[in-house]
C-alpha cells in the first residue's frame, strides 16, 4: 500500500470544526497593553486593490494595503479582515483582547489571503483573547503560527504548510504553542512542514488540540517530525487525523504528563501511531491506530500510570509505512514496555493483523491476544478480530456492520466521549450483544468511529 498524494483528510470535521475557546476554561489574562475605545470596529486589508492605502480609514471600500498596518490599529473587540493577495508580513498583535471583547484576525469572507514572510507567519507573544482563523501560512522561515507566553488564544481553520527548511538548525513546526495556557488549536490543515506539524511545549497547559489534520511533515535529514508533539502537561488531543508523518503521528515525550488523547485517527506514520516516552498519567482512549511503521500505541521508558482503553489497533509494525520504509524497532499493535507494565491498564482494545507478526507487547511480546491475557491478566474485555473497516486501502477506517468493535467499549473510563470522531452520537446496535461493554452507556464502539445502525 503506497501513500496517496496529498489531500486534506478532515473527514467529518464539518461537524466539529467550530471548536471554540468556549470549550476551554478561561485563564487569567496576561499583563499586556489594552487600547480603550468606546465601540468595536471592523477593519479591512486588501493589498490587491488600487483603492488600498495605509493612510486611509481601513474600511471595506478603502482598505489598508498591509497586514502590519491593519494589526497595528486593532483594539479589544475588533475584527480584522484580510483580503486576497500574498503578504510577506507577520501578524504580530500589539494589544490583547478581553474575555468580553476578543480580537479576531481572519480572512475576508470569500477571499483567500496567503502569508509567506521570511520570519513567523503569526507571532502572538504575551497576549490574550485573540483568534487567528481562515488564513494560509506558506513557506515561512520560522513557525507558521507561533504562540508564546499567552492565554486564551484560538488558532482555527488555517492552512499551514512549508514552514522551515530541511537543514539542521532551520527546521520549524507548522504551529507551536510555548509557555501558554487555556488556548485552542482546532480544525487546521497542517501539512508538508519541515518539522513537526503541531508542537505544544515549554510548560503549556490547558491546550485543546482538536479536529486538525497533520500530515506529510518531515525534517528530511533525520526521522524526527511528528504530526502532533506534546511535551507539556495537562492538555487534550481530540479528534485529530495524523498521517504520513516522518516520525510518530502523535507523541508525548518527557514533560508531557497527564495528557488525554481521545478519538484520534492515526495511520501510515514513520514510527508509532501514538508514542509515549518517559511520561506519566496519560489516557489513550478510543483512538484508531492503523498501519504505522512500528507499534501502533507505544508506552515505554519510565512511563507509568497509563490507561490504554477502547482503542482499535490494526496492522501496526508489520508492513512498510511512510514512503514505503520498513521498520525493525518496537513491535505489536499495542506495545507496553520497560517499566510501564507495572502501572499501566489496558482493556477493551481491539487488535488485529492481516499477516504474521507480534499482536501485543506487555513486557514480553505475544503473537495472540489470548497469550497476552493469560500471561498478564490484562485486557479482560479485549478482542482479537477483524474490525471490518469500510475501505482501509483508501484510509476510510469507519466500521461496517458486524465489526467486533461495535458496542464493546467502556463508556465510564475517564476521557470517554459522548460523540465520535465525526461528532455522531453513540448508538446501540440492536444486532450486536452488549455483553462486553461497561459504563453508563453499554454500547460505545471501540476506536474513533461509532457505527450508526
XYZ file of C-alpha atoms in Angstrom:
453
model
C 0.000 0.000 0.000
C 1.560 3.305 -1.087
C 0.885 6.699 0.488
C -1.623 8.633 -1.543
C -0.973 12.093 -2.959
C -1.721 14.890 -0.511
C -5.259 15.962 0.038
C -6.914 17.316 3.150
C -8.147 14.492 5.388
C -10.512 16.369 7.666
C -13.249 13.800 7.031
C -16.270 14.668 9.113
C -14.702 17.798 10.605
C -17.578 19.897 9.349
C -19.491 18.682 12.402
C -16.856 19.592 14.936
C -14.769 22.169 13.102
C -16.226 25.064 15.033
C -14.312 24.183 18.179
C -14.042 27.418 20.111
C -12.351 28.861 23.118
C -15.636 28.384 24.963
C -14.629 24.734 25.381
C -11.655 25.758 27.458
C -11.809 27.153 30.970
C -10.771 30.796 30.892
C -7.485 31.730 32.487
C -6.206 34.956 33.973
C -5.402 37.493 31.277
C -1.720 38.194 30.945
C -0.490 41.675 31.764
C -0.357 43.246 28.323
C -1.403 46.549 26.808
C -5.043 47.242 26.053
C -6.369 50.090 23.965
C -9.525 51.700 25.300
C -12.132 52.611 22.704
C -15.842 53.141 23.047
C -17.049 50.848 20.252
C -15.638 47.831 18.446
C -14.544 48.227 14.848
C -14.243 46.034 11.795
C -11.105 46.801 9.796
C -10.064 45.605 6.339
C -6.818 44.856 4.498
C -6.614 44.164 0.763
C -3.320 44.824 -0.945
C -4.668 43.553 -4.258
C -6.893 46.567 -4.960
C -5.831 50.024 -6.164
C -8.080 51.698 -3.579
C -5.988 50.449 -0.677
C -3.989 52.891 1.431
C -2.207 52.600 4.740
C -3.121 56.226 5.436
C -6.819 55.628 4.807
C -9.644 54.517 7.096
C -9.257 50.730 6.653
C -12.856 50.270 5.560
C -14.203 47.727 3.080
C -14.219 50.357 0.324
C -10.867 51.873 1.313
C -8.890 49.066 2.957
C -5.368 49.181 4.262
C -2.723 47.788 1.937
C -0.671 45.920 4.559
C -1.391 43.431 7.292
C 1.042 45.173 9.616
C -0.966 48.400 9.363
C -4.258 46.646 9.970
C -2.949 44.763 13.005
C -1.462 47.964 14.452
C -4.927 49.561 14.518
C -6.639 46.761 16.454
C -8.143 47.268 19.892
C -10.065 44.898 22.161
C -13.220 43.689 20.448
C -12.080 44.494 16.909
C -12.081 42.243 13.853
C -9.552 42.485 11.029
C -10.496 41.013 7.650
C -7.623 40.222 5.263
C -8.399 40.119 1.551
C -6.902 38.370 -1.451
C -3.209 38.508 -2.156
C 0.109 37.237 -0.877
C 1.552 39.148 2.058
C 5.217 38.906 3.028
C 4.300 40.099 6.504
C 3.995 38.697 10.017
C 0.814 39.005 12.063
C 2.096 40.363 15.386
C -0.628 41.792 17.636
C 0.494 44.671 19.870
C -2.537 44.557 22.179
C -4.727 41.895 23.796
C -8.432 41.369 23.673
C -10.525 40.610 26.721
C -12.934 37.804 27.599
C -15.834 40.087 26.734
C -14.110 41.697 23.738
C -11.708 39.347 21.974
C -9.711 40.322 18.894
C -10.245 38.385 15.661
C -7.837 38.315 12.693
C -9.325 36.355 9.828
C -9.831 36.075 6.093
C -12.247 38.448 4.428
C -15.284 36.230 3.705
C -14.968 34.583 0.315
C -11.311 35.551 -0.104
C -8.101 33.598 0.270
C -5.137 35.512 1.647
C -1.704 33.892 1.901
C 1.015 34.969 4.319
C 4.590 33.981 3.449
C 7.000 36.209 5.378
C 10.667 35.395 5.949
C 10.007 35.169 9.700
C 6.937 33.777 11.536
C 3.572 33.754 9.816
C 1.890 34.860 13.049
C 3.776 35.757 16.229
C 1.478 36.051 19.247
C 3.606 36.750 22.311
C 2.423 37.766 25.806
C -1.118 38.370 24.599
C -4.582 37.060 25.377
C -8.031 36.619 23.849
C -7.006 36.660 20.202
C -8.316 34.440 17.391
C -6.431 33.813 14.133
C -8.547 31.966 11.570
C -9.162 31.180 7.929
C -5.675 32.086 6.680
C -2.980 30.285 4.705
C 0.567 30.414 6.050
C 3.028 29.149 3.463
C 6.799 28.903 3.250
C 7.637 30.801 6.438
C 11.240 30.689 7.625
C 10.168 30.010 11.207
C 6.971 28.565 12.713
C 3.890 29.177 10.614
C 1.986 30.219 13.736
C 3.968 30.916 16.922
C 2.144 31.387 20.243
C 4.246 32.099 23.329
C 3.559 33.152 26.934
C -0.067 33.822 26.070
C -3.505 32.636 27.088
C -6.951 32.277 25.582
C -5.581 32.209 22.053
C -7.533 30.395 19.333
C -5.831 29.241 16.129
C -8.537 27.719 13.970
C -9.352 26.847 10.375
C -5.979 27.774 8.911
C -3.781 26.038 6.340
C -0.146 25.892 7.444
C 2.468 24.458 5.105
C 6.134 24.686 4.199
C 7.460 26.128 7.470
C 11.244 25.921 7.952
C 13.855 24.109 5.883
C 15.132 20.533 5.880
C 18.510 21.610 7.228
C 19.856 21.160 10.738
C 19.036 24.257 12.780
C 16.493 25.520 10.245
C 13.538 23.162 10.765
C 10.291 24.623 12.100
C 6.865 23.377 13.210
C 3.719 24.421 11.433
C 2.043 25.634 14.647
C 3.748 25.944 18.035
C 2.338 26.800 21.461
C 5.019 27.604 24.023
C 4.602 28.561 27.681
C 0.906 29.313 27.141
C -2.398 28.256 28.676
C -6.134 27.844 28.120
C -5.916 28.018 24.340
C -7.307 26.173 21.320
C -5.648 24.828 18.153
C -8.511 23.479 16.065
C -9.556 22.486 12.555
C -6.248 23.457 10.949
C -4.734 21.660 7.965
C -1.032 21.396 8.863
C 0.939 19.638 6.141
C 4.308 19.368 4.420
C 6.125 21.386 7.064
C 9.847 20.893 7.580
C 9.348 19.958 11.194
C 6.543 18.742 13.458
C 3.036 19.717 12.428
C 1.749 20.969 15.804
C 4.081 21.425 18.801
C 2.967 22.101 22.401
C 5.911 22.766 24.700
C 7.584 24.875 27.413
C 5.035 24.135 30.130
C 1.927 24.954 28.085
C -1.169 23.628 29.834
C -4.911 23.595 29.220
C -4.370 23.476 25.456
C -7.080 21.813 23.337
C -5.715 20.387 20.071
C -8.860 19.313 18.248
C -10.089 18.494 14.762
C -6.795 19.145 12.992
C -5.250 17.256 10.093
C -1.459 16.879 10.361
C 0.227 15.034 7.519
C 3.422 14.745 5.474
C 5.543 16.675 7.965
C 9.248 15.813 7.783
C 12.688 17.155 8.659
C 14.138 15.096 5.840
C 17.682 14.592 7.074
C 16.595 12.628 10.189
C 13.450 10.866 11.467
C 12.100 13.447 13.920
C 8.961 15.253 12.707
C 5.626 14.214 14.232
C 2.096 15.111 13.331
C 1.421 16.381 16.874
C 4.105 16.575 19.571
C 3.125 17.413 23.174
C 5.891 17.825 25.755
C 3.867 19.784 28.310
C 1.329 18.590 30.922
C -2.442 18.708 31.196
C -3.538 19.056 27.574
C -6.141 17.368 25.365
C -5.566 15.908 21.878
C -9.008 15.163 20.467
C -10.440 14.091 17.093
C -7.348 14.778 15.011
C -6.123 12.964 11.892
C -2.355 12.380 11.798
C -0.889 10.509 8.847
C 2.176 10.111 6.638
C 4.442 11.922 9.076
C 8.139 11.133 9.145
C 8.072 10.087 12.832
C 5.032 9.308 15.017
C 1.530 10.545 14.382
C 1.042 11.774 17.954
C 3.824 11.955 20.512
C 4.002 12.614 24.259
C 7.582 12.867 25.482
C 9.311 13.929 28.711
C 7.278 16.693 30.341
C 4.052 15.614 28.625
C 2.389 14.141 31.722
C -1.342 13.808 32.456
C -2.492 14.350 28.877
C -5.543 12.897 27.133
C -5.556 11.553 23.557
C -9.071 10.536 22.509
C -10.834 9.732 19.230
C -7.815 10.399 17.060
C -7.211 8.600 13.750
C -3.533 7.984 13.040
C -2.102 5.946 10.180
C 0.880 5.358 7.884
C 3.374 7.233 10.038
C 7.122 6.503 10.015
C 7.286 5.436 13.662
C 4.338 4.911 16.047
C 0.728 5.938 15.762
C 0.767 7.281 19.339
C 4.126 7.318 21.137
C 4.666 7.864 24.870
C 8.174 8.040 26.352
C 9.105 8.890 29.958
C 5.674 10.334 30.764
C 3.067 9.511 33.411
C -0.678 9.685 33.900
C -1.650 9.551 30.246
C -5.041 8.434 28.958
C -5.274 6.955 25.442
C -8.989 6.453 24.901
C -10.921 5.431 21.790
C -8.292 6.039 19.113
C -7.996 4.249 15.754
C -4.365 3.383 15.017
C -3.666 1.695 11.686
C -0.674 0.515 9.706
C 2.080 2.560 11.320
C 5.697 1.541 10.897
C 6.275 0.378 14.496
C 3.993 -0.442 17.435
C 0.745 1.398 16.944
C 0.284 2.521 20.543
C 3.624 2.645 22.323
C 4.260 3.302 26.044
C 7.904 2.939 27.103
C 10.861 4.134 29.159
C 9.926 5.374 32.619
C 6.291 5.912 31.598
C 3.609 4.725 34.003
C 0.126 5.266 35.341
C -1.323 4.940 31.838
C -4.810 3.918 30.739
C -4.987 2.414 27.235
C -8.667 1.678 26.713
C -11.281 1.439 23.930
C -8.772 1.674 21.061
C -8.613 -0.101 17.701
C -5.052 -1.034 16.672
C -4.605 -2.910 13.404
C -1.668 -3.971 11.204
C 0.957 -1.950 13.023
C 4.655 -2.897 12.854
C 4.097 -5.497 10.138
C 4.007 -3.564 6.847
C 6.173 -0.816 5.363
C 4.751 2.622 6.091
C 5.501 6.282 5.438
C 7.009 6.377 1.987
C 7.365 2.589 1.938
C 10.026 2.196 4.642
C 10.238 -0.998 6.706
C 10.844 -0.740 10.455
C 12.612 -3.182 12.740
C 12.020 -1.382 16.021
C 9.223 -1.804 18.593
C 6.669 -4.479 17.644
C 2.983 -5.030 18.358
C -0.280 -3.293 17.659
C -0.057 -2.147 21.273
C 3.325 -2.113 22.996
C 3.784 -1.532 26.745
C 7.488 -1.724 27.527
C 10.238 -1.233 30.109
C 8.832 -0.085 33.477
C 5.392 0.810 32.087
C 3.596 -2.573 32.526
C 3.598 -2.420 36.323
C 1.278 0.601 36.468
C -0.485 0.591 33.085
C -4.043 -0.655 32.485
C -5.024 -1.966 29.054
C -8.582 -3.121 28.355
C -11.420 -3.006 25.833
C -8.989 -2.763 22.912
C -9.378 -4.448 19.525
C -6.206 -5.758 17.890
C -5.807 -7.471 14.522
C -3.154 -8.436 11.981
C -3.661 -9.438 8.371
C -0.208 -11.013 8.274
C 2.017 -12.759 10.780
C 3.641 -10.666 13.481
C 3.526 -9.626 17.106
C -0.005 -8.866 18.172
C 0.817 -7.326 21.524
C 3.671 -6.392 23.817
C 3.246 -6.127 27.562
C 6.706 -6.573 28.984
C 7.119 -9.545 26.626
C 5.762 -9.880 23.097
C 2.824 -12.094 22.151
C 1.531 -13.367 18.827
C -2.055 -13.530 20.092
C -4.266 -11.610 22.470
C -5.129 -14.858 24.273
C -1.469 -15.477 25.097
C -1.101 -11.924 26.387
C -4.248 -12.226 28.522
C -3.088 -15.499 30.058
C 0.344 -14.124 30.919
C -0.661 -10.695 32.239
C -4.324 -10.806 33.348
C -4.795 -7.616 31.350
C -7.296 -6.998 28.505
C -10.162 -8.930 30.116
C -12.578 -7.301 27.661
C -10.185 -7.115 24.714
C -10.820 -8.729 21.355
C -8.655 -10.029 18.527
C -10.805 -9.730 15.406
C -11.134 -8.042 12.029
C -12.508 -4.516 12.662
C -14.215 -4.519 9.246
C -13.099 -1.082 8.134
C -15.127 0.488 5.328
C -12.206 0.927 2.895
C -8.772 0.589 4.507
C -6.962 0.829 1.147
C -8.186 4.433 0.905
C -7.823 5.060 4.675
C -11.557 5.077 5.396
C -11.465 3.469 8.844
C -15.118 3.704 9.747
C -16.817 0.476 10.834
C -19.026 -1.811 8.767
C -21.917 -3.792 10.167
C -20.717 -6.859 12.018
C -17.489 -5.279 13.248
C -16.225 -6.725 16.527
C -15.582 -3.133 17.659
C -19.293 -2.348 17.871
C -20.922 -1.966 21.322
C -17.843 -3.156 23.173
C -16.398 -0.044 24.867
C -16.118 1.214 28.423
C -18.051 4.495 28.460
C -17.190 5.045 32.113
C -13.443 5.435 31.687
C -12.066 8.930 32.229
C -11.766 10.618 28.846
C -14.526 8.662 27.074
C -16.573 10.904 24.776
C -20.322 11.051 24.175
C -19.876 11.630 20.420
C -17.434 10.032 17.984
C -14.711 11.406 15.695
C -17.293 12.820 13.280
C -19.441 14.267 16.063
C -22.017 11.494 15.673
C -23.798 10.291 18.834
C -23.190 6.939 20.455
C -25.692 4.415 19.096
C -26.784 0.994 20.328
C -26.686 -1.543 17.500
C -29.630 -3.930 18.038
C -27.804 -6.634 16.075
C -24.832 -6.659 18.494
C -24.632 -8.007 22.033
C -23.596 -5.542 24.737
C -22.170 -8.278 26.952
C -18.590 -6.966 26.780
C -19.396 -3.272 27.239
C -19.092 -1.380 30.507
C -20.026 2.029 31.889
C -23.184 4.129 31.925
C -23.702 3.574 28.171
C -23.085 -0.052 27.450
C -22.900 0.386 23.691
C -19.963 2.692 22.896
C -17.898 1.360 19.998
C -14.153 0.877 20.121
C -11.902 3.256 18.215
C -12.658 6.709 16.886
C -15.797 5.921 14.860
C -19.281 4.965 16.054
C -21.181 2.633 13.753
C -24.617 4.083 13.004
C -27.119 1.214 12.611
